Short mmCIF file of C-alpha atoms in Angstrom, two decimals:
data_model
loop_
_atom_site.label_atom_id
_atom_site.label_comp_id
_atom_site.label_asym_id
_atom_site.label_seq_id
_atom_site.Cartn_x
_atom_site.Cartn_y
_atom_site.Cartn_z
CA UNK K 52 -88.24 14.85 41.91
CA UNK K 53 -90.00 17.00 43.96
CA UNK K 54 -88.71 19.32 46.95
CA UNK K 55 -90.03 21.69 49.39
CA UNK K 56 -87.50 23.95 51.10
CA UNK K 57 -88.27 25.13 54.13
CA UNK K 58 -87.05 29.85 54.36
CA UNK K 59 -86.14 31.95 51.34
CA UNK K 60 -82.97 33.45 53.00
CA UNK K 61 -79.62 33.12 50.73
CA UNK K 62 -79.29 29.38 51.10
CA UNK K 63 -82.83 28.55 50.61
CA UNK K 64 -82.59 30.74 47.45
CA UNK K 65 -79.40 29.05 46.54
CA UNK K 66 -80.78 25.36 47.16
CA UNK K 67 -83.51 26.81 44.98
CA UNK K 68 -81.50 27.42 42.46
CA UNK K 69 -79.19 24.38 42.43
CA UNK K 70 -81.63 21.93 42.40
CA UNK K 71 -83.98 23.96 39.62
CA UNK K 72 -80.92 23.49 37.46
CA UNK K 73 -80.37 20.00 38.27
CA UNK K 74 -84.12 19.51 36.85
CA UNK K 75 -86.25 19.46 40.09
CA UNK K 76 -89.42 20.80 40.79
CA UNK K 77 -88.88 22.75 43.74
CA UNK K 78 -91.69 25.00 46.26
CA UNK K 79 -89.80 27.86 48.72
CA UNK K 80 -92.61 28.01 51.47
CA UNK K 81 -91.27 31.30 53.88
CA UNK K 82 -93.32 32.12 56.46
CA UNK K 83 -92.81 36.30 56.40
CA UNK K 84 -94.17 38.43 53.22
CA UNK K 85 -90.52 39.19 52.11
CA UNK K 86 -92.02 42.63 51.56
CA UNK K 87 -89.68 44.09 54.54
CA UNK K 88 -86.43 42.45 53.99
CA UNK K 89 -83.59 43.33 56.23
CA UNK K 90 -79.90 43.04 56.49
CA UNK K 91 -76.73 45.02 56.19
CA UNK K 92 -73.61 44.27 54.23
CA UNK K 93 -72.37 40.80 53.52
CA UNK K 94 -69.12 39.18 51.66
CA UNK K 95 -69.58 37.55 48.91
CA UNK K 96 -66.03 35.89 48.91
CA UNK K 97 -64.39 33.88 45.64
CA UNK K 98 -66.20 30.02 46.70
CA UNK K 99 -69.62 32.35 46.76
CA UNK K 100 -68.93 33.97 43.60
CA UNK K 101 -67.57 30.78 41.70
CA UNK K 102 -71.05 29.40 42.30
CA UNK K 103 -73.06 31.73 41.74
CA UNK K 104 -71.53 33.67 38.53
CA UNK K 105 -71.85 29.55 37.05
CA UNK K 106 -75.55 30.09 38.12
CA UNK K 107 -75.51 33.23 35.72
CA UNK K 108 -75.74 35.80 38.46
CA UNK K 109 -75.39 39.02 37.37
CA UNK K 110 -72.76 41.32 40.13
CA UNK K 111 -73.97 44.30 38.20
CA UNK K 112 -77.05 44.41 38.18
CA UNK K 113 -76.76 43.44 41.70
CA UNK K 114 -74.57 46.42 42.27
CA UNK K 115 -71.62 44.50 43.90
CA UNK K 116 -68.63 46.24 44.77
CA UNK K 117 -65.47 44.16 44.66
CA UNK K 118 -62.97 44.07 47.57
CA UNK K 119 -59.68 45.73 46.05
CA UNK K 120 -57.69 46.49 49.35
CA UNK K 121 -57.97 45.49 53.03
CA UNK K 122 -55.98 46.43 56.16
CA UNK K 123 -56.48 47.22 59.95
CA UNK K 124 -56.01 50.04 61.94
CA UNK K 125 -55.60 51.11 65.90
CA UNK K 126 -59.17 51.67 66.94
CA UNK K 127 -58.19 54.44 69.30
CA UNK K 128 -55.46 56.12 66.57
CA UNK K 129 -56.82 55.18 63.54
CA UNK K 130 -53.60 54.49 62.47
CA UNK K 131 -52.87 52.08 60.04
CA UNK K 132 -51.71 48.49 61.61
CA UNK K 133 -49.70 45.94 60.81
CA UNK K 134 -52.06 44.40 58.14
CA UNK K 135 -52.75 46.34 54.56
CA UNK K 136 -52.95 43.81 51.37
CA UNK K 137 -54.08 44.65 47.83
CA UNK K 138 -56.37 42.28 46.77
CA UNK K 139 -55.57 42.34 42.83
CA UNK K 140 -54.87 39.21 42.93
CA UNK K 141 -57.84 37.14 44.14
CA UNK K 142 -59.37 36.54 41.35
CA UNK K 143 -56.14 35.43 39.56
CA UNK K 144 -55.01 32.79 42.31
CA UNK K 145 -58.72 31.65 42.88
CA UNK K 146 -60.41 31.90 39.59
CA UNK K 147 -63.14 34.48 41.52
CA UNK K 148 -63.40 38.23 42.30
CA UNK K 149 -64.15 38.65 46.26
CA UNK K 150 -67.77 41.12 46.26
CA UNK K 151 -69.36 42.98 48.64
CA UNK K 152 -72.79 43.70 48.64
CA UNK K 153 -75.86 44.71 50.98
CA UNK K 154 -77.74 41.51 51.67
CA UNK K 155 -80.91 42.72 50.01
CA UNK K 156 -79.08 43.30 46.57
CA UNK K 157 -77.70 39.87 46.72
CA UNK K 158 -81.44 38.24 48.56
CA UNK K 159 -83.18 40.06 45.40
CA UNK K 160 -80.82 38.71 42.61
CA UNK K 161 -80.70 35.07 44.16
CA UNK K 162 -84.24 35.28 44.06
CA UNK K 163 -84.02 36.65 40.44
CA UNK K 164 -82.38 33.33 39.52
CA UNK K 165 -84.57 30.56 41.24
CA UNK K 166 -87.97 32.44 39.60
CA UNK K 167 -86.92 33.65 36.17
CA UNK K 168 -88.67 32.16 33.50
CA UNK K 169 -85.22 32.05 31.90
CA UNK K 170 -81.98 30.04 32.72
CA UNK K 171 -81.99 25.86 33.10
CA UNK K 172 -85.12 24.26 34.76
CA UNK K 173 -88.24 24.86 35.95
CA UNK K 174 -88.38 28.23 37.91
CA UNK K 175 -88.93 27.99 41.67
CA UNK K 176 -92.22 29.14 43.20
CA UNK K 177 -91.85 30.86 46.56
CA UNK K 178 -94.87 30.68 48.58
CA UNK K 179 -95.15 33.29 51.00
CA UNK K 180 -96.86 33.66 54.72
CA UNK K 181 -96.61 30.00 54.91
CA UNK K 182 -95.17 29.14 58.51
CA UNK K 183 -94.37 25.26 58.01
CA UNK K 184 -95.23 23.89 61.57
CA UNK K 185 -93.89 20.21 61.49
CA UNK K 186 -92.14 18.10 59.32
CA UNK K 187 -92.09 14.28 58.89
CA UNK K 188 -89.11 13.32 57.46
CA UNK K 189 -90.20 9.94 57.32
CA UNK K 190 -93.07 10.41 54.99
CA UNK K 191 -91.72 13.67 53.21
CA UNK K 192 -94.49 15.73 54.51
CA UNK K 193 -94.53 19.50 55.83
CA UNK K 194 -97.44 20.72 57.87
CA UNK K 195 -98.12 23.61 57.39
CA UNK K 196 -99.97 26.66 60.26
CA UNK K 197 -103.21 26.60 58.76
CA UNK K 198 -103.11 22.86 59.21
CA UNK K 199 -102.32 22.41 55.19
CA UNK K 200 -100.30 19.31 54.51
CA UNK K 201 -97.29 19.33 51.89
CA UNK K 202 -95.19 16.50 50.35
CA UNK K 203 -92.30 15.89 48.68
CA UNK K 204 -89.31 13.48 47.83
CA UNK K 205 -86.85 15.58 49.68
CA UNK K 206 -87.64 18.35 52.41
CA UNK K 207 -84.71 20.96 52.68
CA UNK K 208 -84.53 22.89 56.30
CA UNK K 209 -83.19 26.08 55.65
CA UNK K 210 -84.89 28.12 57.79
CA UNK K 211 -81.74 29.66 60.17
CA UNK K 212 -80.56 28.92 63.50
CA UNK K 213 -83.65 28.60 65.09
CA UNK K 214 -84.85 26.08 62.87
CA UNK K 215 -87.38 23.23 64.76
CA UNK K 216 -85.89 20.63 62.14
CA UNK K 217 -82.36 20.52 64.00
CA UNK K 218 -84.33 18.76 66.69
CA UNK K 219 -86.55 16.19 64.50
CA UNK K 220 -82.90 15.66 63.27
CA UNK K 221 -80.64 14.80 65.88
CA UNK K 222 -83.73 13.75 68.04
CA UNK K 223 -83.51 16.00 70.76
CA UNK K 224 -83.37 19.99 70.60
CA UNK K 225 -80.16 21.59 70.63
CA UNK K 226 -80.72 25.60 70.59
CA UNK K 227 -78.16 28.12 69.91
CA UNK K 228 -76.71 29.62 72.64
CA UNK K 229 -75.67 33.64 73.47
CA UNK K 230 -71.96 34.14 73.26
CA UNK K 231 -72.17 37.28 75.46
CA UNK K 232 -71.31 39.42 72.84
CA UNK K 233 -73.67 41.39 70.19
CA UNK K 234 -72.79 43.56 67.38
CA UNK K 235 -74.17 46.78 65.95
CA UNK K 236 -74.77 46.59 62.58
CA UNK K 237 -75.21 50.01 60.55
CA UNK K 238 -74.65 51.63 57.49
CA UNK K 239 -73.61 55.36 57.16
CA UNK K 240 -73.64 57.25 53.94
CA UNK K 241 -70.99 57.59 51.79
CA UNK K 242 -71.71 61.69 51.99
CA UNK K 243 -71.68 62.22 55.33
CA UNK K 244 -67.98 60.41 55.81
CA UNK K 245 -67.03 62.53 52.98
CA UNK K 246 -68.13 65.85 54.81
CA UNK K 247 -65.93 64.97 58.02
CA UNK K 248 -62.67 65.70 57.25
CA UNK K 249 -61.66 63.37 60.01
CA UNK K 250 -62.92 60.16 58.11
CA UNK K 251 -63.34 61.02 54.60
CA UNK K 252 -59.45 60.03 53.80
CA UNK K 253 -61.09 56.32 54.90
CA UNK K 254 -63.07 56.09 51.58
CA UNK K 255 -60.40 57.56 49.09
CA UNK K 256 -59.85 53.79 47.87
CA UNK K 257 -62.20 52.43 46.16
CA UNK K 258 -63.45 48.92 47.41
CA UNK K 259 -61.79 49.17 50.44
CA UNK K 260 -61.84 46.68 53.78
CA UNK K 261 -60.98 48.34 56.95
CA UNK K 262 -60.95 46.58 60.44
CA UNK K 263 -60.53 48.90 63.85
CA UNK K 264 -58.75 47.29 66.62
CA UNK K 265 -59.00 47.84 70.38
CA UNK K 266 -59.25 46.09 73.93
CA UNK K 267 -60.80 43.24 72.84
CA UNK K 268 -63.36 44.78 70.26
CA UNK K 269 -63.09 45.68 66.34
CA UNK K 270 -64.79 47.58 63.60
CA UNK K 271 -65.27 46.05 60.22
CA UNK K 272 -65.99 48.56 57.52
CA UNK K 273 -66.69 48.08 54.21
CA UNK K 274 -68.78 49.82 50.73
CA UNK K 275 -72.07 48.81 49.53
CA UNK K 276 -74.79 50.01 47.47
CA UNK K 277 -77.86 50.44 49.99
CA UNK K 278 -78.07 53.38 51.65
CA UNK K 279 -79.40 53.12 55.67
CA UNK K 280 -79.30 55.21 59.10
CA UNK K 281 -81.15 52.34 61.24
CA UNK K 282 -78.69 50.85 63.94
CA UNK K 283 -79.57 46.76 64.42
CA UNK K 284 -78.50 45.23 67.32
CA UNK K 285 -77.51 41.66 66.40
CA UNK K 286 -77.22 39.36 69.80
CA UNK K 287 -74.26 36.50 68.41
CA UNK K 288 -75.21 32.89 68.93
CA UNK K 289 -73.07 30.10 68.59
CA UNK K 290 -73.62 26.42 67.95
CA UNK K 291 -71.22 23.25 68.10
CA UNK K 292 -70.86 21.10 64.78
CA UNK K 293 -74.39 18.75 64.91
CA UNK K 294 -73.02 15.41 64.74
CA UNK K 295 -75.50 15.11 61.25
CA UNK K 296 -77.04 16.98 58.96
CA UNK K 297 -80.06 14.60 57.94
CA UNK K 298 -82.39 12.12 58.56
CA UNK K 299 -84.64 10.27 56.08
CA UNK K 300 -85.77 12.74 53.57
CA UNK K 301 -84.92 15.88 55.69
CA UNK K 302 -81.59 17.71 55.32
CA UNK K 303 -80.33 21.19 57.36
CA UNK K 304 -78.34 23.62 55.64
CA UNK K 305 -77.12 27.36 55.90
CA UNK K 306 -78.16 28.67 60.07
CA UNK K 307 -80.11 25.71 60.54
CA UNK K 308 -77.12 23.15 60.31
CA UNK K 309 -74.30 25.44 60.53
CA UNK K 310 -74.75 28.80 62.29
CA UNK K 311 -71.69 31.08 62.50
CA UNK K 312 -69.83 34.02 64.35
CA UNK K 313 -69.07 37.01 61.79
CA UNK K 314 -65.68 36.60 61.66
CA UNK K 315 -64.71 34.91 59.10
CA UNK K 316 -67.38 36.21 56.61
CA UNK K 317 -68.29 33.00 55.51
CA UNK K 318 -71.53 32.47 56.71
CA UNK K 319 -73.26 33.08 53.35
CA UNK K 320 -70.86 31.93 51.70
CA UNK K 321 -71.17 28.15 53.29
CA UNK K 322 -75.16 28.63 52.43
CA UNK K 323 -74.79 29.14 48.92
CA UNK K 324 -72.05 26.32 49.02
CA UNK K 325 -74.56 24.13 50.76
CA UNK K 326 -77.03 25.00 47.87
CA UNK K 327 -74.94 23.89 44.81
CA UNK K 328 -74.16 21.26 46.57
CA UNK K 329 -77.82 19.63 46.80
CA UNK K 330 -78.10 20.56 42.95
CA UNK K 331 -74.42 18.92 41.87
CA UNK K 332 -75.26 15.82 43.63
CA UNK K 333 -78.81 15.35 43.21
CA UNK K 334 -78.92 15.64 39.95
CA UNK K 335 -81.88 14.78 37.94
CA UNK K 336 -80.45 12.28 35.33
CA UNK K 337 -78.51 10.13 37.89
CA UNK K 338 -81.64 9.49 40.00
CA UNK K 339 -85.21 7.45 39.30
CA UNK K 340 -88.23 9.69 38.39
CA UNK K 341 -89.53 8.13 41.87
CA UNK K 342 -86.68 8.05 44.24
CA UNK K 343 -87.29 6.34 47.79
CA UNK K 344 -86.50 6.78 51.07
CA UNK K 345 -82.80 4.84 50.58
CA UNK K 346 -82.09 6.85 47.67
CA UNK K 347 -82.47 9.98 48.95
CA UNK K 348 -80.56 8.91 52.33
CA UNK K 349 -77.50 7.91 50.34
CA UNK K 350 -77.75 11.47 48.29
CA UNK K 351 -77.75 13.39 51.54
CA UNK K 352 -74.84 10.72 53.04
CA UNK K 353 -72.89 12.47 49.99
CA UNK K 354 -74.28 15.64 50.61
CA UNK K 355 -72.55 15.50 54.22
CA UNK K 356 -69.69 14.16 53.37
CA UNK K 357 -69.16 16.86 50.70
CA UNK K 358 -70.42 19.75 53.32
CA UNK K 359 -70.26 18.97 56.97
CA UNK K 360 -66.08 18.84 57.81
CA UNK K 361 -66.31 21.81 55.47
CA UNK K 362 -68.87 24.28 57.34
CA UNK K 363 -67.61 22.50 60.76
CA UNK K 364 -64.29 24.00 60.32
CA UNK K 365 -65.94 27.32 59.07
CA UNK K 366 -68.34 27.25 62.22
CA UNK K 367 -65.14 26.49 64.55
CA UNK K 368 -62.93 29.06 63.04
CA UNK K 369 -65.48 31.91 62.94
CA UNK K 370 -65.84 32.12 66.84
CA UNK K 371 -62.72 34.04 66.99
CA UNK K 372 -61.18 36.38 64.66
CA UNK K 373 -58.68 35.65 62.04
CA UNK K 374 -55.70 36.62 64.48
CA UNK K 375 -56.80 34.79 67.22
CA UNK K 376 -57.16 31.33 65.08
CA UNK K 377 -54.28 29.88 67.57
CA UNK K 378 -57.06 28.98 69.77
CA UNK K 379 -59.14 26.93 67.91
CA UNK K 380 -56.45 25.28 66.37
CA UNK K 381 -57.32 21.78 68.07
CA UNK K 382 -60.71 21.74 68.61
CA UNK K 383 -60.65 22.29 64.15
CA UNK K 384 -58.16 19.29 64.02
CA UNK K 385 -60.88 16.91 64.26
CA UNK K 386 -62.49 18.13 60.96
CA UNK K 387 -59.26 18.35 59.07
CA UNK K 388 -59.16 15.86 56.29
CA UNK K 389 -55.94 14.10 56.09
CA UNK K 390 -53.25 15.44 54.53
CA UNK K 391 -54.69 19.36 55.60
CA UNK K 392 -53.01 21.25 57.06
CA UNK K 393 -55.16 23.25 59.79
CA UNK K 394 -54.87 27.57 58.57
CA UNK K 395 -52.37 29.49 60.63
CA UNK K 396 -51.49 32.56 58.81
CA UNK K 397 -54.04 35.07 56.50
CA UNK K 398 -52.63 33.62 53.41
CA UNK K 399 -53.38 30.46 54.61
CA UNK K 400 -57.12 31.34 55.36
CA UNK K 401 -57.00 33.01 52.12
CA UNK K 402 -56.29 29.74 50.37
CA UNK K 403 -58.03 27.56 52.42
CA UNK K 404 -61.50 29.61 52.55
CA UNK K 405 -61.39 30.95 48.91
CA UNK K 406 -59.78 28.65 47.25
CA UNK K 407 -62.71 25.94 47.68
CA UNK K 408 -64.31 24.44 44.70
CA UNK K 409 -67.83 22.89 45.11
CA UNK K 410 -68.38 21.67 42.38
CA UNK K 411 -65.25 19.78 41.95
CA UNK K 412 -65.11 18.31 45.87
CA UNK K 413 -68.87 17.03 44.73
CA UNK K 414 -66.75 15.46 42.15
CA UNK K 415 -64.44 13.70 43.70
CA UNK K 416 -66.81 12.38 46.19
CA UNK K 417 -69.36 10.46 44.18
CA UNK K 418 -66.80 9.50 41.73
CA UNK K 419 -65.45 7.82 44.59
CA UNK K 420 -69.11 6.57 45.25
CA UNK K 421 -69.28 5.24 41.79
CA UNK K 422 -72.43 7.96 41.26
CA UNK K 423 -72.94 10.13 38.74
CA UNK K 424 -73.20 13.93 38.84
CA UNK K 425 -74.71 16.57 37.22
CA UNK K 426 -73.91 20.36 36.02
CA UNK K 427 -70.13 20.92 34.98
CA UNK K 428 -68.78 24.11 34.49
CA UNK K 429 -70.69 24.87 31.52
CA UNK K 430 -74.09 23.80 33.02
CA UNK K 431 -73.84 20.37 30.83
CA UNK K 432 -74.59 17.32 32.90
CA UNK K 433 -71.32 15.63 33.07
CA UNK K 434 -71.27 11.75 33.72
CA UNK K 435 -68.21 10.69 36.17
CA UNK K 436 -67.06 6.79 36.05
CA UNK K 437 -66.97 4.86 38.49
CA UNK K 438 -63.13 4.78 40.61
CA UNK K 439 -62.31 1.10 38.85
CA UNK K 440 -63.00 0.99 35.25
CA UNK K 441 -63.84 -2.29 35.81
CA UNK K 442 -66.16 -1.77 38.20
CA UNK K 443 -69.93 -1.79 37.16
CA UNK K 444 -71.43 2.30 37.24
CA UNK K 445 -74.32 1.93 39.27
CA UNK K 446 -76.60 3.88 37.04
CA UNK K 447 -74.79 3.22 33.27
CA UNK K 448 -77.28 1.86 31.04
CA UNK K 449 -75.01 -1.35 30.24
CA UNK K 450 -74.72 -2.19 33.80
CA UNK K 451 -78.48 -1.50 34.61
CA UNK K 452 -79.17 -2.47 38.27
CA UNK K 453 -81.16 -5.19 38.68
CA UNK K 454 -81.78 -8.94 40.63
CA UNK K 455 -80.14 -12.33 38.84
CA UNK K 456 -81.52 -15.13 38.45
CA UNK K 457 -80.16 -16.50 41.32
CA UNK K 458 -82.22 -13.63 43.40
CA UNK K 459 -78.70 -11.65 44.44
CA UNK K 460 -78.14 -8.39 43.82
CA UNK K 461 -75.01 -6.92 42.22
CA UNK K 462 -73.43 -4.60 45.07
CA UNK K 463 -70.24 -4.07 42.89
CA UNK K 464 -70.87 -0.91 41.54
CA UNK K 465 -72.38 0.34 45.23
CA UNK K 466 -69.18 -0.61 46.70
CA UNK K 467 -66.50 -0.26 44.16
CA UNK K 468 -63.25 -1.27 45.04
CA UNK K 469 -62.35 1.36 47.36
CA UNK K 470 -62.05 0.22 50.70
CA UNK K 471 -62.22 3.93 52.39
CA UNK K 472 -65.68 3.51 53.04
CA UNK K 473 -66.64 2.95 56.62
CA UNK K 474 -69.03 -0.75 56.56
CA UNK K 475 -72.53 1.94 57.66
CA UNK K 476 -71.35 3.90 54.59
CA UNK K 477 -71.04 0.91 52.31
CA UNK K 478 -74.52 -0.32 53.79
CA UNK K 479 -76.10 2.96 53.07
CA UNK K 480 -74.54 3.00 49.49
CA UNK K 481 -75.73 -0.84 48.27
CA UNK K 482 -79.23 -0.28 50.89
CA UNK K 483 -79.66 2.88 48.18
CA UNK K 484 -78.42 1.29 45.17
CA UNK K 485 -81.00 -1.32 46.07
CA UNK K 486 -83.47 0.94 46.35
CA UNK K 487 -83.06 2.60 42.84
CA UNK K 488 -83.38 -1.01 41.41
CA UNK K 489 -86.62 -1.44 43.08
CA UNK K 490 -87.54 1.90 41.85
CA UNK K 491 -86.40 1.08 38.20
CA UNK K 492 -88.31 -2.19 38.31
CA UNK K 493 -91.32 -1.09 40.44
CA UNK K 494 -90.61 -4.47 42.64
CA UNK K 495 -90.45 -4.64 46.75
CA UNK K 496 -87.71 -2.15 48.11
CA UNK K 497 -87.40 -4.82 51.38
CA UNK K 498 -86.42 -7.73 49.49
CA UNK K 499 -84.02 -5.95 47.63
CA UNK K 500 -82.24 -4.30 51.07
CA UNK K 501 -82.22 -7.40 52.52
CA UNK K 502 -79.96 -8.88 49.95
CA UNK K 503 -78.02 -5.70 49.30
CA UNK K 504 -77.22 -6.14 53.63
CA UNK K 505 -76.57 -9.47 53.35
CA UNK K 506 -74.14 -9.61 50.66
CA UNK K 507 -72.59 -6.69 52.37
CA UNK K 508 -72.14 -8.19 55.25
CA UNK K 509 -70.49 -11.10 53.31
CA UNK K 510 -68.30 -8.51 51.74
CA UNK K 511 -66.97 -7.12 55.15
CA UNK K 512 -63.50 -7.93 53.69
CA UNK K 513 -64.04 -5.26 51.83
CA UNK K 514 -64.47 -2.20 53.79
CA UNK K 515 -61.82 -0.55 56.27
CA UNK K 516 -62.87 -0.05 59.69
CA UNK K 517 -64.36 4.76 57.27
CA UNK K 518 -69.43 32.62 54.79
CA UNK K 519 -70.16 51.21 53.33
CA UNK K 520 -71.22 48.63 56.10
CA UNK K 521 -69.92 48.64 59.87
CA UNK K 522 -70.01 45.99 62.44
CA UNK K 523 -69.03 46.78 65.82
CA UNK K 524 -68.19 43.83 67.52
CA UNK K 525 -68.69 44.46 71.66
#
């Protein structure tokens, strides 16, 4: 299959990645040089690093520091608050160490792993200076400035919050808005803290999270490697959840779909998520060498489901701080799966951001599909059964999708006997499923829909109505 993915920040890089080791062929097309790349510090919390350490990413030669203790402190005192915890124990409860790192060091090894000539796939190419101008999602083509025209099975938005595809999306533009509030982001050398002897007891501990609190604004400190004296002024812009992610063969992800407040530190963290993601579900050997329109509409159906609850509540809860979650508590409610409980209390952020598994909710979901999925733990493609044994896999070889001789299609396996599908999600599912049989058999993709919605229909019965560095926060 091939993709084109729109930006070469972390969850371009990361989509890069996923889908080069689910056995893609996948083009980055960025419109800067990358030869002036820009950021300050960013978390790299244990749902990042689960991903990403699977993808063989290396946190030392990287030059991640890891987050060992973390605790606030009166902004006008600098006393020590109510707040200190060692953090020893993250990577026994969550399986994951909890780095920080300057966003360059973690942009250059990213893009270390989506071009090296090593690790599974075909390495990514990056094309640089290309400003993509339109997009059909339609058709699966990118236009590019210089009136060059790209296509591709499946066209991958990630170029940040000001992306033009949120509007060919959700069919009218909805821009990020100002909160009011900007932060200062600036990094400050570990020498010259060191030779004040008013702050250098603040860097005696070694991986160490500080937050400064005070009428109504807060300092978050933390180590990493790059070293930096230029103060960025960084205007915050907020978002509501878009009520979809995708249309045809165009999908959002990272900024464009999901743009967040700092203050949860999850922001990359929900990109790279995003980006194994795409590469768990589309896997290469669960989908036809040629896949259509439907196909790739029922991929990125899973895709959402797996994703957009998920970075919803991320987007919701990162407008405030952690200790002023209270007030969001309802309007995150509505994204809460059930049998959640919405996070109150740090440990319950704690278990509720870091404790996320990917890979395993892809899992669950297109089990629950019936679908099959690709890299396990050990980067072996892994085949899940459909949720009835007895229920026809959509895509296993003695169960191969096709038309009978009476001309109907078998929609078992697209439906399965789970009724938790809402009837436009079954649609989707046997409208797709119908679509890889025409695919398979190189026969009209109409006919086949039309039965697949007709025998759907007949099958209502069926279906119940279904993310040292210092941000100062003004």
């Amino acid at each position: 299959m091939k993709v084109i993915i729109v930006g070469a920040g972390i969850g371009g890089l990361s989509a890069g990645i996923g889908l080069r080791r689910a056995g893609h062929d996948v083009l980055i097309l960025e419109r800067s040089s990358l030869a002036h790349e820009i950021g300050a510090a960013i978390h790299v919390p244990p749902n990042a690093s689960r991903v990403l350490l699977q993808w063989g990413f290396n946190p030392e030669r990287a030059m991640l520091d890891r987050t060992r203790v973390a605790g606030n402190f009166d902004a006008k005192t600098l006393e020590a608050g109510s707040f200190r915890m060692e953090m020893g124990f993250v990577p026994a409860k969550y399986g994951y160490p909890w780095f920080l790192s300057h966003r360059v060091d973690l942009h250059n090894e990213l893009k270390l792993l989506a071009t090296s000539k090593d690790g599974l796939g075909t390495p990514v190419e990056i094309r640089t200076s290309s400003n993509v101008t339109t997009v059909d999602p339609e058709n699966g083509i990118v236009t590019l400035q210089d009136s060059t025209t790209l296509s591709a099975h499946l066209i991958i938005a990630a170029d940040g919050v000001h992306s033009a595809s949120v509007a060919v999306v959700i069919g009218q533009p909805n821009p990020a808005t100002p909160t009011g509030h900007s932060a200062f982001r600036f990094l400050i050398p570990t020498d010259a803290i060191l030779e004040d002897p008013e702050t250098r007891d603040f860097i005696k501990e070694e991986g160490s999270m500080k937050i400064f609190i005070g009428e109504g604004k807060r300092i978050v400190w933390y180590p990493c490697r790059r070293k930096a004296k230029d103060i960025k002024l960084w205007p915050l812009l907020t978002r509501n959840p878009l009520p979809t992610w995708h249309r045809s063969r165009l999908v959002l992800i990272g900024d464009a779909a999901h743009p967040m407040l700092p203050h949860q530190g999850q922001g990359g963290a929900q990109a790279i998520e995003d980006g194994a993601a795409l590469g768990h579900i589309f896997a290469s050997n669960s989908l036809p060498v040629n896949p259509s329109a439907a196909t790739i509409i029922q991929r990125l159906a899973l895709f959402e489901t797996v994703r957009k609850d998920r970075a919803s509540i991320m987007q919701i809860f990162s407008s405030v701080a952690q200790d002023e979650a209270h007030l969001m508590h309802d309007k995150a409610k509505a994204y809460i799966k059930e049998g959640q409980e919405v996070p109150r209390t740090q440990q319950d952020f704690f278990n509720f951001n870091f404790g996320y598994d990917v890979f395993g909710h892809c899992d669950e979901v297109m089990a629950k599909a019936g679908a099959r999925v690709g890299e396990g733990e050990n980067g072996v493609a892994d085949e899940i059964s459909a949720t009835n044994d007895e229920v026809p896999h959509p895509h296993a070889e003695e169960n191969t999708t096709e038309a009978n001789q009476d001309g109907n299609y078998n929609l078992t396996a697209a439906l399965g006997s789970d009724a938790s599908r809402t009837e436009e999600e079954a649609l989707a599912l046997a409208a797709a499923a119908a679509g890889d049989a025409a695919d398979d058999k190189d026969e009209d993709y109409d006919g086949f829909v039309a039965v697949a919605r007709e025998k759907v229909t007949g099958w209502a019965y069926l279906v119940r109505h279904w993310w040292e560095s210092v941000y100062v926060f003004l």
